[in-house]
Amino acid sequence: MALSREEREQFLAEPHVAAFGVAAGDARGPLLVPIWYAYEPGGLPWILTGVNSRKMQRIKATGRFSLMVQRTTPTVRYVSAEGPVVEVAEPAGGVHRELASRYLEGGALDSYVAWAEAELSDHAVVRMRPEHWLSADMGAG
């Protein structure tokens, strides 16, 4: 059963690891990788990626990407959002903590943030405007 708009946006806002997808070019399947992301209902999903990464090269070439999140218990549920890139920007101070705090806490969060701020200075924030949604809860109904 498909999720309502509110259900799919709330599910996407939860701290899942997303499958990031972007067209990989002629005679290739899509580039698919796990990625951390952030989203608030009604807003724009965003990711951090290296400005010279393969992901960024494909984002620049295609101008769009997809995120798909899922769970398997208590029921199989997924949400997929796909759309155009609306912003590529330098990360503001605190962005690594903002993103990582969805997935880590305590000492693990502090250690990751210290590492990310030192090692990921070449990253950019990429925001997408969802145009196409797919969603379902296989146990609903």
PDB file of C-alpha atoms in Angstrom:
ATOM      1  CA  MET A   1       0.000   0.000   0.000  1.00  0.00           C
ATOM      2  CA  ALA A   2       1.353   3.424  -0.972  1.00  0.00           C
ATOM      3  CA  LEU A   3       2.158   5.863   1.828  1.00  0.00           C
ATOM      4  CA  SER A   4       0.445   9.221   2.181  1.00  0.00           C
ATOM      5  CA  ARG A   5       2.478  12.366   1.577  1.00  0.00           C
ATOM      6  CA  GLU A   6       2.845  12.909   5.327  1.00  0.00           C
ATOM      7  CA  GLU A   7       3.883   9.272   5.930  1.00  0.00           C
ATOM      8  CA  ARG A   8       6.496   9.245   3.181  1.00  0.00           C
ATOM      9  CA  GLU A   9       7.975  12.600   4.247  1.00  0.00           C
ATOM     10  CA  GLN A  10       8.138  11.508   7.894  1.00  0.00           C
ATOM     11  CA  PHE A  11       9.762   8.207   6.912  1.00  0.00           C
ATOM     12  CA  LEU A  12      12.362   9.992   4.768  1.00  0.00           C
ATOM     13  CA  ALA A  13      13.075  12.311   7.716  1.00  0.00           C
ATOM     14  CA  GLU A  14      14.079   9.338   9.888  1.00  0.00           C
ATOM     15  CA  PRO A  15      17.820   8.542  10.062  1.00  0.00           C
ATOM     16  CA  HIS A  16      18.054   5.787   7.471  1.00  0.00           C
ATOM     17  CA  VAL A  17      21.120   5.180   5.336  1.00  0.00           C
ATOM     18  CA  ALA A  18      19.976   5.941   1.799  1.00  0.00           C
ATOM     19  CA  ALA A  19      20.793   4.266  -1.461  1.00  0.00           C
ATOM     20  CA  PHE A  20      21.994   7.208  -3.563  1.00  0.00           C
ATOM     21  CA  GLY A  21      21.452   6.779  -7.288  1.00  0.00           C
ATOM     22  CA  VAL A  22      22.542   8.826 -10.276  1.00  0.00           C
ATOM     23  CA  ALA A  23      22.794   7.989 -13.974  1.00  0.00           C
ATOM     24  CA  ALA A  24      26.304   6.682 -14.638  1.00  0.00           C
ATOM     25  CA  GLY A  25      26.496   7.383 -18.371  1.00  0.00           C
ATOM     26  CA  ASP A  26      26.047   5.543 -21.645  1.00  0.00           C
ATOM     27  CA  ALA A  27      26.065   1.748 -21.533  1.00  0.00           C
ATOM     28  CA  ARG A  28      26.191   1.753 -17.722  1.00  0.00           C
ATOM     29  CA  GLY A  29      23.682   1.060 -15.031  1.00  0.00           C
ATOM     30  CA  PRO A  30      23.153   3.763 -12.429  1.00  0.00           C
ATOM     31  CA  LEU A  31      25.822   4.596  -9.867  1.00  0.00           C
ATOM     32  CA  LEU A  32      24.352   3.313  -6.571  1.00  0.00           C
ATOM     33  CA  VAL A  33      26.056   3.814  -3.206  1.00  0.00           C
ATOM     34  CA  PRO A  34      24.971   4.018   0.443  1.00  0.00           C
ATOM     35  CA  ILE A  35      25.022   7.551   1.805  1.00  0.00           C
ATOM     36  CA  TRP A  36      24.059   9.636   4.811  1.00  0.00           C
ATOM     37  CA  TYR A  37      21.541  12.359   4.055  1.00  0.00           C
ATOM     38  CA  ALA A  38      19.357  14.874   5.879  1.00  0.00           C
ATOM     39  CA  TYR A  39      15.734  15.812   5.320  1.00  0.00           C
ATOM     40  CA  GLU A  40      12.928  17.582   7.132  1.00  0.00           C
ATOM     41  CA  PRO A  41       9.301  17.134   5.996  1.00  0.00           C
ATOM     42  CA  GLY A  42       8.441  19.665   3.309  1.00  0.00           C
ATOM     43  CA  GLY A  43      12.095  20.555   2.789  1.00  0.00           C
ATOM     44  CA  LEU A  44      14.888  19.592   0.432  1.00  0.00           C
ATOM     45  CA  PRO A  45      16.903  16.403   1.005  1.00  0.00           C
ATOM     46  CA  TRP A  46      20.637  17.053   1.058  1.00  0.00           C
ATOM     47  CA  ILE A  47      23.875  15.123   0.993  1.00  0.00           C
ATOM     48  CA  LEU A  48      27.560  15.869   1.429  1.00  0.00           C
ATOM     49  CA  THR A  49      29.967  14.650  -1.227  1.00  0.00           C
ATOM     50  CA  GLY A  50      33.444  15.443  -2.453  1.00  0.00           C
ATOM     51  CA  VAL A  51      33.598  18.135  -5.110  1.00  0.00           C
ATOM     52  CA  ASN A  52      35.793  15.863  -7.257  1.00  0.00           C
ATOM     53  CA  SER A  53      34.032  12.590  -6.469  1.00  0.00           C
ATOM     54  CA  ARG A  54      32.424  10.358  -9.067  1.00  0.00           C
ATOM     55  CA  LYS A  55      29.062  11.147  -7.450  1.00  0.00           C
ATOM     56  CA  MET A  56      29.598  14.873  -7.994  1.00  0.00           C
ATOM     57  CA  GLN A  57      30.794  14.352 -11.574  1.00  0.00           C
ATOM     58  CA  ARG A  58      27.584  12.452 -12.343  1.00  0.00           C
ATOM     59  CA  ILE A  59      25.412  14.960 -10.466  1.00  0.00           C
ATOM     60  CA  LYS A  60      26.903  17.780 -12.556  1.00  0.00           C
ATOM     61  CA  ALA A  61      26.424  15.793 -15.774  1.00  0.00           C
ATOM     62  CA  THR A  62      22.808  14.828 -15.108  1.00  0.00           C
ATOM     63  CA  GLY A  63      21.550  17.578 -12.804  1.00  0.00           C
ATOM     64  CA  ARG A  64      19.516  15.134 -10.707  1.00  0.00           C
ATOM     65  CA  PHE A  65      19.708  12.162  -8.382  1.00  0.00           C
ATOM     66  CA  SER A  66      17.632   9.727  -6.323  1.00  0.00           C
ATOM     67  CA  LEU A  67      17.547   8.647  -2.704  1.00  0.00           C
ATOM     68  CA  MET A  68      15.861   5.434  -1.561  1.00  0.00           C
ATOM     69  CA  VAL A  69      15.434   4.435   2.077  1.00  0.00           C
ATOM     70  CA  GLN A  70      13.927   1.266   3.491  1.00  0.00           C
ATOM     71  CA  ARG A  71      13.297  -0.810   6.564  1.00  0.00           C
ATOM     72  CA  THR A  72      12.380  -4.460   6.926  1.00  0.00           C
ATOM     73  CA  THR A  73      10.696  -4.587  10.353  1.00  0.00           C
ATOM     74  CA  PRO A  74       8.035  -4.514  11.598  1.00  0.00           C
ATOM     75  CA  THR A  75       6.946  -4.342   7.955  1.00  0.00           C
ATOM     76  CA  VAL A  76       8.797  -3.764   4.708  1.00  0.00           C
ATOM     77  CA  ARG A  77       8.535  -0.044   4.004  1.00  0.00           C
ATOM     78  CA  TYR A  78      10.389   2.127   1.517  1.00  0.00           C
ATOM     79  CA  VAL A  79      10.436   5.650   0.142  1.00  0.00           C
ATOM     80  CA  SER A  80      12.218   6.805  -2.993  1.00  0.00           C
ATOM     81  CA  ALA A  81      12.571  10.461  -3.997  1.00  0.00           C
ATOM     82  CA  GLU A  82      14.066  11.647  -7.295  1.00  0.00           C
ATOM     83  CA  GLY A  83      14.517  15.121  -8.659  1.00  0.00           C
ATOM     84  CA  PRO A  84      16.713  17.938  -9.857  1.00  0.00           C
ATOM     85  CA  VAL A  85      19.614  19.440  -7.975  1.00  0.00           C
ATOM     86  CA  VAL A  86      18.630  22.910  -6.811  1.00  0.00           C
ATOM     87  CA  GLU A  87      21.796  23.901  -4.967  1.00  0.00           C
ATOM     88  CA  VAL A  88      25.456  22.958  -4.663  1.00  0.00           C
ATOM     89  CA  ALA A  89      27.098  24.946  -1.889  1.00  0.00           C
ATOM     90  CA  GLU A  90      30.113  25.034   0.376  1.00  0.00           C
ATOM     91  CA  PRO A  91      29.232  23.493   3.731  1.00  0.00           C
ATOM     92  CA  ALA A  92      28.478  25.924   6.534  1.00  0.00           C
ATOM     93  CA  GLY A  93      30.162  25.518   9.886  1.00  0.00           C
ATOM     94  CA  GLY A  94      28.683  22.646  11.862  1.00  0.00           C
ATOM     95  CA  VAL A  95      27.309  20.804   8.831  1.00  0.00           C
ATOM     96  CA  HIS A  96      29.332  17.646   9.554  1.00  0.00           C
ATOM     97  CA  ARG A  97      27.906  17.502  13.095  1.00  0.00           C
ATOM     98  CA  GLU A  98      24.404  18.242  11.832  1.00  0.00           C
ATOM     99  CA  LEU A  99      24.505  15.351   9.386  1.00  0.00           C
ATOM    100  CA  ALA A 100      26.423  12.863  11.529  1.00  0.00           C
ATOM    101  CA  SER A 101      24.227  13.456  14.594  1.00  0.00           C
ATOM    102  CA  ARG A 102      21.421  11.686  12.729  1.00  0.00           C
ATOM    103  CA  TYR A 103      23.528   8.509  12.800  1.00  0.00           C
ATOM    104  CA  LEU A 104      26.037   8.750  15.674  1.00  0.00           C
ATOM    105  CA  GLU A 105      26.101   9.971  19.270  1.00  0.00           C
ATOM    106  CA  GLY A 106      28.481  10.586  22.133  1.00  0.00           C
ATOM    107  CA  GLY A 107      32.166   9.898  21.602  1.00  0.00           C
ATOM    108  CA  ALA A 108      31.585   8.294  18.213  1.00  0.00           C
ATOM    109  CA  LEU A 109      29.930  11.499  16.996  1.00  0.00           C
ATOM    110  CA  ASP A 110      32.683  13.716  18.389  1.00  0.00           C
ATOM    111  CA  SER A 111      35.415  11.529  16.855  1.00  0.00           C
ATOM    112  CA  TYR A 112      33.716  11.451  13.470  1.00  0.00           C
ATOM    113  CA  VAL A 113      33.146  15.216  13.423  1.00  0.00           C
ATOM    114  CA  ALA A 114      36.780  15.907  14.301  1.00  0.00           C
ATOM    115  CA  TRP A 115      37.887  13.576  11.504  1.00  0.00           C
ATOM    116  CA  ALA A 116      35.362  14.962   8.974  1.00  0.00           C
ATOM    117  CA  GLU A 117      36.257  18.587   9.645  1.00  0.00           C
ATOM    118  CA  ALA A 118      39.938  17.775   9.095  1.00  0.00           C
ATOM    119  CA  GLU A 119      39.610  15.374   6.161  1.00  0.00           C
ATOM    120  CA  LEU A 120      36.453  16.374   4.254  1.00  0.00           C
ATOM    121  CA  SER A 121      37.129  20.028   3.579  1.00  0.00           C
ATOM    122  CA  ASP A 122      36.639  19.388  -0.147  1.00  0.00           C
ATOM    123  CA  HIS A 123      32.978  18.412   0.283  1.00  0.00           C
ATOM    124  CA  ALA A 124      29.904  20.284  -0.902  1.00  0.00           C
ATOM    125  CA  VAL A 125      26.276  20.255   0.191  1.00  0.00           C
ATOM    126  CA  VAL A 126      23.987  19.127  -2.626  1.00  0.00           C
ATOM    127  CA  ARG A 127      20.233  19.773  -2.291  1.00  0.00           C
ATOM    128  CA  MET A 128      17.575  18.073  -4.386  1.00  0.00           C
ATOM    129  CA  ARG A 129      13.930  19.023  -4.986  1.00  0.00           C
ATOM    130  CA  PRO A 130      11.887  15.802  -5.031  1.00  0.00           C
ATOM    131  CA  GLU A 131       9.703  15.604  -8.140  1.00  0.00           C
ATOM    132  CA  HIS A 132       8.984  11.886  -8.235  1.00  0.00           C
ATOM    133  CA  TRP A 133       8.138   9.749  -5.210  1.00  0.00           C
ATOM    134  CA  LEU A 134       7.617   6.024  -4.819  1.00  0.00           C
ATOM    135  CA  SER A 135       6.612   4.536  -1.502  1.00  0.00           C
ATOM    136  CA  ALA A 136       4.962   1.507   0.016  1.00  0.00           C
ATOM    137  CA  ASP A 137       4.392  -0.347   3.239  1.00  0.00           C
ATOM    138  CA  MET A 138       4.044  -4.019   2.354  1.00  0.00           C
ATOM    139  CA  GLY A 139       2.370  -4.828   5.678  1.00  0.00           C
ATOM    140  CA  ALA A 140      -0.146  -1.998   5.697  1.00  0.00           C
ATOM    141  CA  GLY A 141      -3.782  -2.481   4.978  1.00  0.00           C
TER     142      GLY A 141
END
